[in-house]
């Protein structure tokens, strides 16, 4: 299996622009998680889905952030409009609910908002 | 609420030294406990886990024991290698293991030849 796939790996954008991050979970995994990593705040869970349904979005920082999972093999995290404080590494992870509790992380998208 | 506290880094060791990274937690119920490792430029990888009290997780020479009486899950390795240089995260999840992972701040380990 190719593992969790994220795109793009790096994104540089200007303040006010819309940013869309993409994730393809491991086939057969029914949970998908979005995390944000910064030096100041460490790793934070933003939102997670089970069977494509959002279960907990309490970590989404504000209305500028939205996430969707239209099918079992694709999810997006959108920031509109972006701000410099959104600069971070965003990770997607997936998990097999019938398996071993292990979340498999993608390589991350490094977002820089100037 | 649930939380994880781990020792601050960086931890700098010589090759073949003994490693301990402390991790303590606060949680209601019976959480599962994890150690994840992050190598430079990569996502996190599960290193080991324990799902109930007194369980010992082990992998690649690393081990950690779920101590409910001291609410701890310290990571140890008897002889570190340069290739172990990475950031190590202690984490917990709620009962069932599918709830959100709560991570500690991470501890950077640097191993020198």
PDB file of C-alpha atoms in Angstrom:
ATOM      1  CA  UNK A   1       0.000   0.000   0.000  1.00  0.00           C
ATOM      2  CA  UNK A   2       1.218   3.518  -0.787  1.00  0.00           C
ATOM      3  CA  UNK A   3       0.320   4.824   2.642  1.00  0.00           C
ATOM      4  CA  UNK A   4      -1.503   8.068   3.306  1.00  0.00           C
ATOM      5  CA  UNK A   5      -0.966  10.492   0.448  1.00  0.00           C
ATOM      6  CA  UNK A   6      -1.059  14.243   0.896  1.00  0.00           C
ATOM      7  CA  UNK A   7      -0.782  17.005  -1.643  1.00  0.00           C
ATOM      8  CA  UNK A   8       0.771  19.391  -2.140  1.00  0.00           C
ATOM      9  CA  UNK A   9       3.867  18.748  -0.009  1.00  0.00           C
ATOM     10  CA  UNK A  10       4.649  22.440   0.112  1.00  0.00           C
ATOM     11  CA  UNK A  11       2.375  25.430  -0.418  1.00  0.00           C
ATOM     12  CA  UNK A  12       3.325  29.076  -0.343  1.00  0.00           C
ATOM     13  CA  UNK A  13       0.522  31.575  -0.693  1.00  0.00           C
ATOM     14  CA  UNK A  14      -0.284  35.172   0.068  1.00  0.00           C
ATOM     15  CA  UNK A  15      -2.526  36.308   2.849  1.00  0.00           C
ATOM     16  CA  UNK A  16      -6.154  36.339   1.802  1.00  0.00           C
ATOM     17  CA  UNK A  17      -5.855  33.543  -0.733  1.00  0.00           C
ATOM     18  CA  UNK A  18      -7.774  30.288  -0.549  1.00  0.00           C
ATOM     19  CA  UNK A  19      -5.744  27.182   0.228  1.00  0.00           C
ATOM     20  CA  UNK A  20      -6.870  23.593  -0.299  1.00  0.00           C
ATOM     21  CA  UNK A  21      -4.980  20.660   1.161  1.00  0.00           C
ATOM     22  CA  UNK A  22      -5.724  17.151  -0.012  1.00  0.00           C
ATOM     23  CA  UNK A  23      -5.522  13.717   1.521  1.00  0.00           C
ATOM     24  CA  UNK A  24      -5.993  10.173   0.304  1.00  0.00           C
ATOM     25  CA  UNK A  25      -6.245   7.716   3.215  1.00  0.00           C
ATOM     26  CA  UNK A  26      -5.123   4.129   3.156  1.00  0.00           C
ATOM     27  CA  UNK A  27      -7.652   1.979   1.348  1.00  0.00           C
ATOM     28  CA  UNK A  28     -10.034   0.296   3.756  1.00  0.00           C
ATOM     29  CA  UNK A  29      -9.416   2.710   6.614  1.00  0.00           C
ATOM     30  CA  UNK A  30     -12.647   4.161   7.942  1.00  0.00           C
ATOM     31  CA  UNK A  31     -11.252   6.953  10.128  1.00  0.00           C
ATOM     32  CA  UNK A  32      -9.501  10.059   8.858  1.00  0.00           C
ATOM     33  CA  UNK A  33      -7.869  12.755  10.971  1.00  0.00           C
ATOM     34  CA  UNK A  34      -6.496  16.211  10.180  1.00  0.00           C
ATOM     35  CA  UNK A  35      -3.754  17.620  12.448  1.00  0.00           C
ATOM     36  CA  UNK A  36      -1.788  20.844  12.515  1.00  0.00           C
ATOM     37  CA  UNK A  37       1.778  21.092  13.837  1.00  0.00           C
ATOM     38  CA  UNK A  38       3.443  24.320  14.891  1.00  0.00           C
ATOM     39  CA  UNK A  39       6.373  25.121  17.113  1.00  0.00           C
ATOM     40  CA  UNK A  40       4.201  27.125  19.468  1.00  0.00           C
ATOM     41  CA  UNK A  41       1.235  24.783  19.826  1.00  0.00           C
ATOM     42  CA  UNK A  42       2.676  21.385  18.951  1.00  0.00           C
ATOM     43  CA  UNK A  43       0.364  18.829  17.356  1.00  0.00           C
ATOM     44  CA  UNK A  44      -3.322  19.653  17.412  1.00  0.00           C
ATOM     45  CA  UNK A  45      -6.224  17.610  16.110  1.00  0.00           C
ATOM     46  CA  UNK A  46      -8.411  19.761  13.901  1.00  0.00           C
ATOM     47  CA  UNK A  47     -11.161  17.359  12.868  1.00  0.00           C
ATOM     48  CA  UNK A  48     -11.792  13.676  12.323  1.00  0.00           C
ATOM     49  CA  UNK A  49     -14.190  11.635  10.221  1.00  0.00           C
ATOM     50  CA  UNK A  50     -15.640   8.158  10.549  1.00  0.00           C
ATOM     51  CA  UNK A  51     -17.099   6.618   7.412  1.00  0.00           C
ATOM     52  CA  UNK A  52     -16.892  10.034   5.730  1.00  0.00           C
ATOM     53  CA  UNK A  53     -18.944  11.736   8.456  1.00  0.00           C
ATOM     54  CA  UNK A  54     -17.341  14.452  10.613  1.00  0.00           C
ATOM     55  CA  UNK A  55     -17.339  13.267  14.226  1.00  0.00           C
ATOM     56  CA  UNK A  56     -15.435  15.954  16.108  1.00  0.00           C
ATOM     57  CA  UNK A  57     -14.514  19.336  14.653  1.00  0.00           C
ATOM     58  CA  UNK A  58     -13.905  21.068  17.955  1.00  0.00           C
ATOM     59  CA  UNK A  59     -10.281  21.653  17.029  1.00  0.00           C
ATOM     60  CA  UNK A  60     -11.042  23.649  13.901  1.00  0.00           C
ATOM     61  CA  UNK A  61      -9.712  27.082  14.832  1.00  0.00           C
ATOM     62  CA  UNK A  62     -12.358  29.242  13.205  1.00  0.00           C
ATOM     63  CA  UNK A  63     -14.826  29.532  10.385  1.00  0.00           C
ATOM     64  CA  UNK A  64     -12.075  30.164   7.889  1.00  0.00           C
ATOM     65  CA  UNK A  65     -11.273  26.447   8.137  1.00  0.00           C
ATOM     66  CA  UNK A  66     -13.482  23.785   6.605  1.00  0.00           C
ATOM     67  CA  UNK A  67     -13.001  20.090   5.871  1.00  0.00           C
ATOM     68  CA  UNK A  68     -14.880  17.658   3.696  1.00  0.00           C
ATOM     69  CA  UNK A  69     -14.753  13.979   2.946  1.00  0.00           C
ATOM     70  CA  UNK A  70     -16.917  13.358  -0.121  1.00  0.00           C
ATOM     71  CA  UNK A  71     -15.939   9.686  -0.318  1.00  0.00           C
ATOM     72  CA  UNK A  72     -13.856   7.077   1.448  1.00  0.00           C
ATOM     73  CA  UNK A  73     -10.732   7.824  -0.552  1.00  0.00           C
ATOM     74  CA  UNK A  74     -10.496  11.593  -0.468  1.00  0.00           C
ATOM     75  CA  UNK A  75     -10.610  14.491   1.968  1.00  0.00           C
ATOM     76  CA  UNK A  76      -9.858  18.187   1.742  1.00  0.00           C
ATOM     77  CA  UNK A  77      -8.993  20.852   4.277  1.00  0.00           C
ATOM     78  CA  UNK A  78      -9.687  24.356   3.046  1.00  0.00           C
ATOM     79  CA  UNK A  79      -8.606  27.678   4.492  1.00  0.00           C
ATOM     80  CA  UNK A  80     -10.352  30.753   3.159  1.00  0.00           C
ATOM     81  CA  UNK A  81      -9.056  33.396   3.548  1.00  0.00           C
ATOM     82  CA  UNK A  82      -5.607  32.345   4.683  1.00  0.00           C
ATOM     83  CA  UNK A  83      -3.602  34.324   7.246  1.00  0.00           C
ATOM     84  CA  UNK A  84       0.091  34.244   8.191  1.00  0.00           C
ATOM     85  CA  UNK A  85      -0.751  32.564  11.514  1.00  0.00           C
ATOM     86  CA  UNK A  86      -2.053  29.575   9.549  1.00  0.00           C
ATOM     87  CA  UNK A  87       1.512  28.746   8.557  1.00  0.00           C
ATOM     88  CA  UNK A  88       2.173  25.237   9.837  1.00  0.00           C
ATOM     89  CA  UNK A  89       2.594  21.633   8.770  1.00  0.00           C
ATOM     90  CA  UNK A  90      -0.755  19.949   8.241  1.00  0.00           C
ATOM     91  CA  UNK A  91      -0.927  16.179   8.620  1.00  0.00           C
ATOM     92  CA  UNK A  92      -3.582  13.762   7.571  1.00  0.00           C
ATOM     93  CA  UNK A  93      -3.836  10.357   9.243  1.00  0.00           C
ATOM     94  CA  UNK A  94      -6.060   7.344   8.751  1.00  0.00           C
ATOM     95  CA  UNK A  95      -7.008   4.385  10.899  1.00  0.00           C
ATOM     96  CA  UNK A  96      -8.689   1.035  10.476  1.00  0.00           C
ATOM     97  CA  UNK A  97     -11.488   0.932  13.015  1.00  0.00           C
ATOM     98  CA  UNK A  98     -11.377  -2.838  13.098  1.00  0.00           C
ATOM     99  CA  UNK A  99      -7.619  -2.970  13.537  1.00  0.00           C
ATOM    100  CA  UNK A 100      -4.847  -2.150  15.963  1.00  0.00           C
ATOM    101  CA  UNK A 101      -5.522   1.455  17.065  1.00  0.00           C
ATOM    102  CA  UNK A 102      -2.634   2.689  14.934  1.00  0.00           C
ATOM    103  CA  UNK A 103      -3.066   5.975  13.120  1.00  0.00           C
ATOM    104  CA  UNK A 104      -1.015   6.107   9.921  1.00  0.00           C
ATOM    105  CA  UNK A 105       0.241   9.576   9.126  1.00  0.00           C
ATOM    106  CA  UNK A 106       0.906  11.130   5.767  1.00  0.00           C
ATOM    107  CA  UNK A 107       4.092  13.102   5.072  1.00  0.00           C
ATOM    108  CA  UNK A 108       2.383  16.419   5.720  1.00  0.00           C
ATOM    109  CA  UNK A 109       1.843  19.645   3.800  1.00  0.00           C
ATOM    110  CA  UNK A 110       4.034  22.552   4.815  1.00  0.00           C
ATOM    111  CA  UNK A 111       1.959  25.707   4.394  1.00  0.00           C
ATOM    112  CA  UNK A 112       3.526  29.140   4.385  1.00  0.00           C
ATOM    113  CA  UNK A 113       1.262  32.176   4.236  1.00  0.00           C
ATOM    114  CA  UNK A 114       3.075  35.436   3.522  1.00  0.00           C
TER     115      UNK A 114
ATOM    116  CA  UNK B   1      -9.463  17.180  30.607  1.00  0.00           C
ATOM    117  CA  UNK B   2      -7.027  14.669  29.239  1.00  0.00           C
ATOM    118  CA  UNK B   3      -3.437  15.780  28.862  1.00  0.00           C
ATOM    119  CA  UNK B   4       0.085  14.478  28.317  1.00  0.00           C
ATOM    120  CA  UNK B   5       3.280  15.905  29.767  1.00  0.00           C
ATOM    121  CA  UNK B   6       6.665  14.784  28.538  1.00  0.00           C
ATOM    122  CA  UNK B   7      10.141  15.884  29.370  1.00  0.00           C
ATOM    123  CA  UNK B   8      11.525  18.820  27.503  1.00  0.00           C
ATOM    124  CA  UNK B   9      14.344  18.344  25.091  1.00  0.00           C
ATOM    125  CA  UNK B  10      16.581  18.309  23.421  1.00  0.00           C
ATOM    126  CA  UNK B  11      18.112  15.154  24.799  1.00  0.00           C
ATOM    127  CA  UNK B  12      21.652  14.677  23.579  1.00  0.00           C
ATOM    128  CA  UNK B  13      23.329  11.299  24.003  1.00  0.00           C
ATOM    129  CA  UNK B  14      26.337   9.438  22.755  1.00  0.00           C
ATOM    130  CA  UNK B  15      25.836   6.283  20.749  1.00  0.00           C
ATOM    131  CA  UNK B  16      25.170   3.203  22.930  1.00  0.00           C
ATOM    132  CA  UNK B  17      23.974   5.307  25.874  1.00  0.00           C
ATOM    133  CA  UNK B  18      20.809   4.474  27.792  1.00  0.00           C
ATOM    134  CA  UNK B  19      17.732   6.508  26.943  1.00  0.00           C
ATOM    135  CA  UNK B  20      14.791   7.499  29.089  1.00  0.00           C
ATOM    136  CA  UNK B  21      12.135   9.976  27.997  1.00  0.00           C
ATOM    137  CA  UNK B  22       9.576  10.624  30.695  1.00  0.00           C
ATOM    138  CA  UNK B  23       5.873  10.837  29.963  1.00  0.00           C
ATOM    139  CA  UNK B  24       3.015  11.301  32.413  1.00  0.00           C
ATOM    140  CA  UNK B  25      -0.644  11.682  31.665  1.00  0.00           C
ATOM    141  CA  UNK B  26      -3.938  12.860  33.064  1.00  0.00           C
ATOM    142  CA  UNK B  27      -7.030  11.079  31.851  1.00  0.00           C
ATOM    143  CA  UNK B  28     -10.451   9.871  32.814  1.00  0.00           C
ATOM    144  CA  UNK B  29     -11.336   6.266  32.219  1.00  0.00           C
ATOM    145  CA  UNK B  30      -8.861   3.857  30.670  1.00  0.00           C
ATOM    146  CA  UNK B  31      -6.907   5.477  27.875  1.00  0.00           C
ATOM    147  CA  UNK B  32      -4.612   3.750  25.439  1.00  0.00           C
ATOM    148  CA  UNK B  33      -1.053   5.073  25.426  1.00  0.00           C
ATOM    149  CA  UNK B  34       1.298   5.497  22.501  1.00  0.00           C
ATOM    150  CA  UNK B  35       4.761   6.599  21.524  1.00  0.00           C
ATOM    151  CA  UNK B  36       5.135   8.043  18.054  1.00  0.00           C
ATOM    152  CA  UNK B  37       8.404   9.009  16.358  1.00  0.00           C
ATOM    153  CA  UNK B  38       8.924  11.724  13.760  1.00  0.00           C
ATOM    154  CA  UNK B  39      12.034  11.711  11.609  1.00  0.00           C
ATOM    155  CA  UNK B  40      13.048  14.962   9.893  1.00  0.00           C
ATOM    156  CA  UNK B  41      10.704  15.932   7.076  1.00  0.00           C
ATOM    157  CA  UNK B  42       8.355  13.023   7.679  1.00  0.00           C
ATOM    158  CA  UNK B  43       5.039  12.314   9.304  1.00  0.00           C
ATOM    159  CA  UNK B  44       4.665  10.521  12.592  1.00  0.00           C
ATOM    160  CA  UNK B  45       5.072   6.760  12.866  1.00  0.00           C
ATOM    161  CA  UNK B  46       3.769   4.585  15.640  1.00  0.00           C
ATOM    162  CA  UNK B  47       6.683   3.244  17.669  1.00  0.00           C
ATOM    163  CA  UNK B  48       4.805   1.277  20.322  1.00  0.00           C
ATOM    164  CA  UNK B  49       1.556   1.184  22.235  1.00  0.00           C
ATOM    165  CA  UNK B  50      -0.118  -0.187  25.351  1.00  0.00           C
ATOM    166  CA  UNK B  51      -3.847  -0.493  25.809  1.00  0.00           C
ATOM    167  CA  UNK B  52      -4.220  -1.407  29.469  1.00  0.00           C
ATOM    168  CA  UNK B  53      -2.450  -1.077  32.787  1.00  0.00           C
ATOM    169  CA  UNK B  54       0.805  -3.032  33.189  1.00  0.00           C
ATOM    170  CA  UNK B  55       1.036  -3.677  29.456  1.00  0.00           C
ATOM    171  CA  UNK B  56       4.525  -3.267  28.043  1.00  0.00           C
ATOM    172  CA  UNK B  57       4.845  -2.013  24.495  1.00  0.00           C
ATOM    173  CA  UNK B  58       8.071  -2.719  22.655  1.00  0.00           C
ATOM    174  CA  UNK B  59       9.541  -2.204  19.211  1.00  0.00           C
ATOM    175  CA  UNK B  60      13.016  -1.748  17.704  1.00  0.00           C
ATOM    176  CA  UNK B  61      14.652  -1.999  21.132  1.00  0.00           C
ATOM    177  CA  UNK B  62      12.380   0.656  22.645  1.00  0.00           C
ATOM    178  CA  UNK B  63       9.965  -0.210  25.406  1.00  0.00           C
ATOM    179  CA  UNK B  64       7.462   1.494  27.685  1.00  0.00           C
ATOM    180  CA  UNK B  65       5.216   0.174  30.442  1.00  0.00           C
ATOM    181  CA  UNK B  66       1.724   1.491  31.159  1.00  0.00           C
ATOM    182  CA  UNK B  67       1.838   2.402  34.861  1.00  0.00           C
ATOM    183  CA  UNK B  68      -1.603   3.365  36.091  1.00  0.00           C
ATOM    184  CA  UNK B  69      -0.486   3.923  39.690  1.00  0.00           C
ATOM    185  CA  UNK B  70       1.983   6.608  38.614  1.00  0.00           C
ATOM    186  CA  UNK B  71       0.091   7.632  35.441  1.00  0.00           C
ATOM    187  CA  UNK B  72       3.279   7.225  33.471  1.00  0.00           C
ATOM    188  CA  UNK B  73       4.474   5.703  30.200  1.00  0.00           C
ATOM    189  CA  UNK B  74       8.210   6.360  30.089  1.00  0.00           C
ATOM    190  CA  UNK B  75      10.116   5.435  26.946  1.00  0.00           C
ATOM    191  CA  UNK B  76      13.402   3.543  27.346  1.00  0.00           C
ATOM    192  CA  UNK B  77      16.086   2.046  25.159  1.00  0.00           C
ATOM    193  CA  UNK B  78      19.172   0.334  26.414  1.00  0.00           C
ATOM    194  CA  UNK B  79      21.580   1.390  23.678  1.00  0.00           C
ATOM    195  CA  UNK B  80      20.728   4.208  21.290  1.00  0.00           C
ATOM    196  CA  UNK B  81      22.044   4.593  17.769  1.00  0.00           C
ATOM    197  CA  UNK B  82      22.625   7.647  15.616  1.00  0.00           C
ATOM    198  CA  UNK B  83      19.652   6.531  13.527  1.00  0.00           C
ATOM    199  CA  UNK B  84      17.373   6.987  16.569  1.00  0.00           C
ATOM    200  CA  UNK B  85      17.787  10.760  16.320  1.00  0.00           C
ATOM    201  CA  UNK B  86      14.253  12.084  15.907  1.00  0.00           C
ATOM    202  CA  UNK B  87      11.402  13.721  17.800  1.00  0.00           C
ATOM    203  CA  UNK B  88       9.423  11.412  20.090  1.00  0.00           C
ATOM    204  CA  UNK B  89       5.800  12.073  21.018  1.00  0.00           C
ATOM    205  CA  UNK B  90       3.871  10.495  23.839  1.00  0.00           C
ATOM    206  CA  UNK B  91       0.117  10.366  23.231  1.00  0.00           C
ATOM    207  CA  UNK B  92      -3.089   9.039  24.685  1.00  0.00           C
ATOM    208  CA  UNK B  93      -6.514   8.295  23.314  1.00  0.00           C
ATOM    209  CA  UNK B  94      -9.837   7.611  24.914  1.00  0.00           C
ATOM    210  CA  UNK B  95     -11.299   4.207  25.519  1.00  0.00           C
ATOM    211  CA  UNK B  96     -11.637   2.356  22.240  1.00  0.00           C
ATOM    212  CA  UNK B  97      -8.563   3.894  20.673  1.00  0.00           C
ATOM    213  CA  UNK B  98     -10.443   5.701  17.927  1.00  0.00           C
ATOM    214  CA  UNK B  99     -10.961   8.973  19.671  1.00  0.00           C
ATOM    215  CA  UNK B 100      -8.641  11.858  19.088  1.00  0.00           C
ATOM    216  CA  UNK B 101      -5.040  11.417  20.064  1.00  0.00           C
ATOM    217  CA  UNK B 102      -3.753  13.957  22.560  1.00  0.00           C
ATOM    218  CA  UNK B 103      -0.049  14.490  22.095  1.00  0.00           C
ATOM    219  CA  UNK B 104       2.669  15.683  24.379  1.00  0.00           C
ATOM    220  CA  UNK B 105       4.906  18.501  23.185  1.00  0.00           C
ATOM    221  CA  UNK B 106       7.507  16.125  21.783  1.00  0.00           C
ATOM    222  CA  UNK B 107      11.094  15.470  22.855  1.00  0.00           C
ATOM    223  CA  UNK B 108      13.911  15.880  20.390  1.00  0.00           C
ATOM    224  CA  UNK B 109      16.644  13.257  20.678  1.00  0.00           C
ATOM    225  CA  UNK B 110      20.062  13.787  19.141  1.00  0.00           C
ATOM    226  CA  UNK B 111      22.500  10.882  19.223  1.00  0.00           C
ATOM    227  CA  UNK B 112      26.148  11.528  18.404  1.00  0.00           C
ATOM    228  CA  UNK B 113      28.726   8.954  17.311  1.00  0.00           C
TER     229      UNK B 113
END
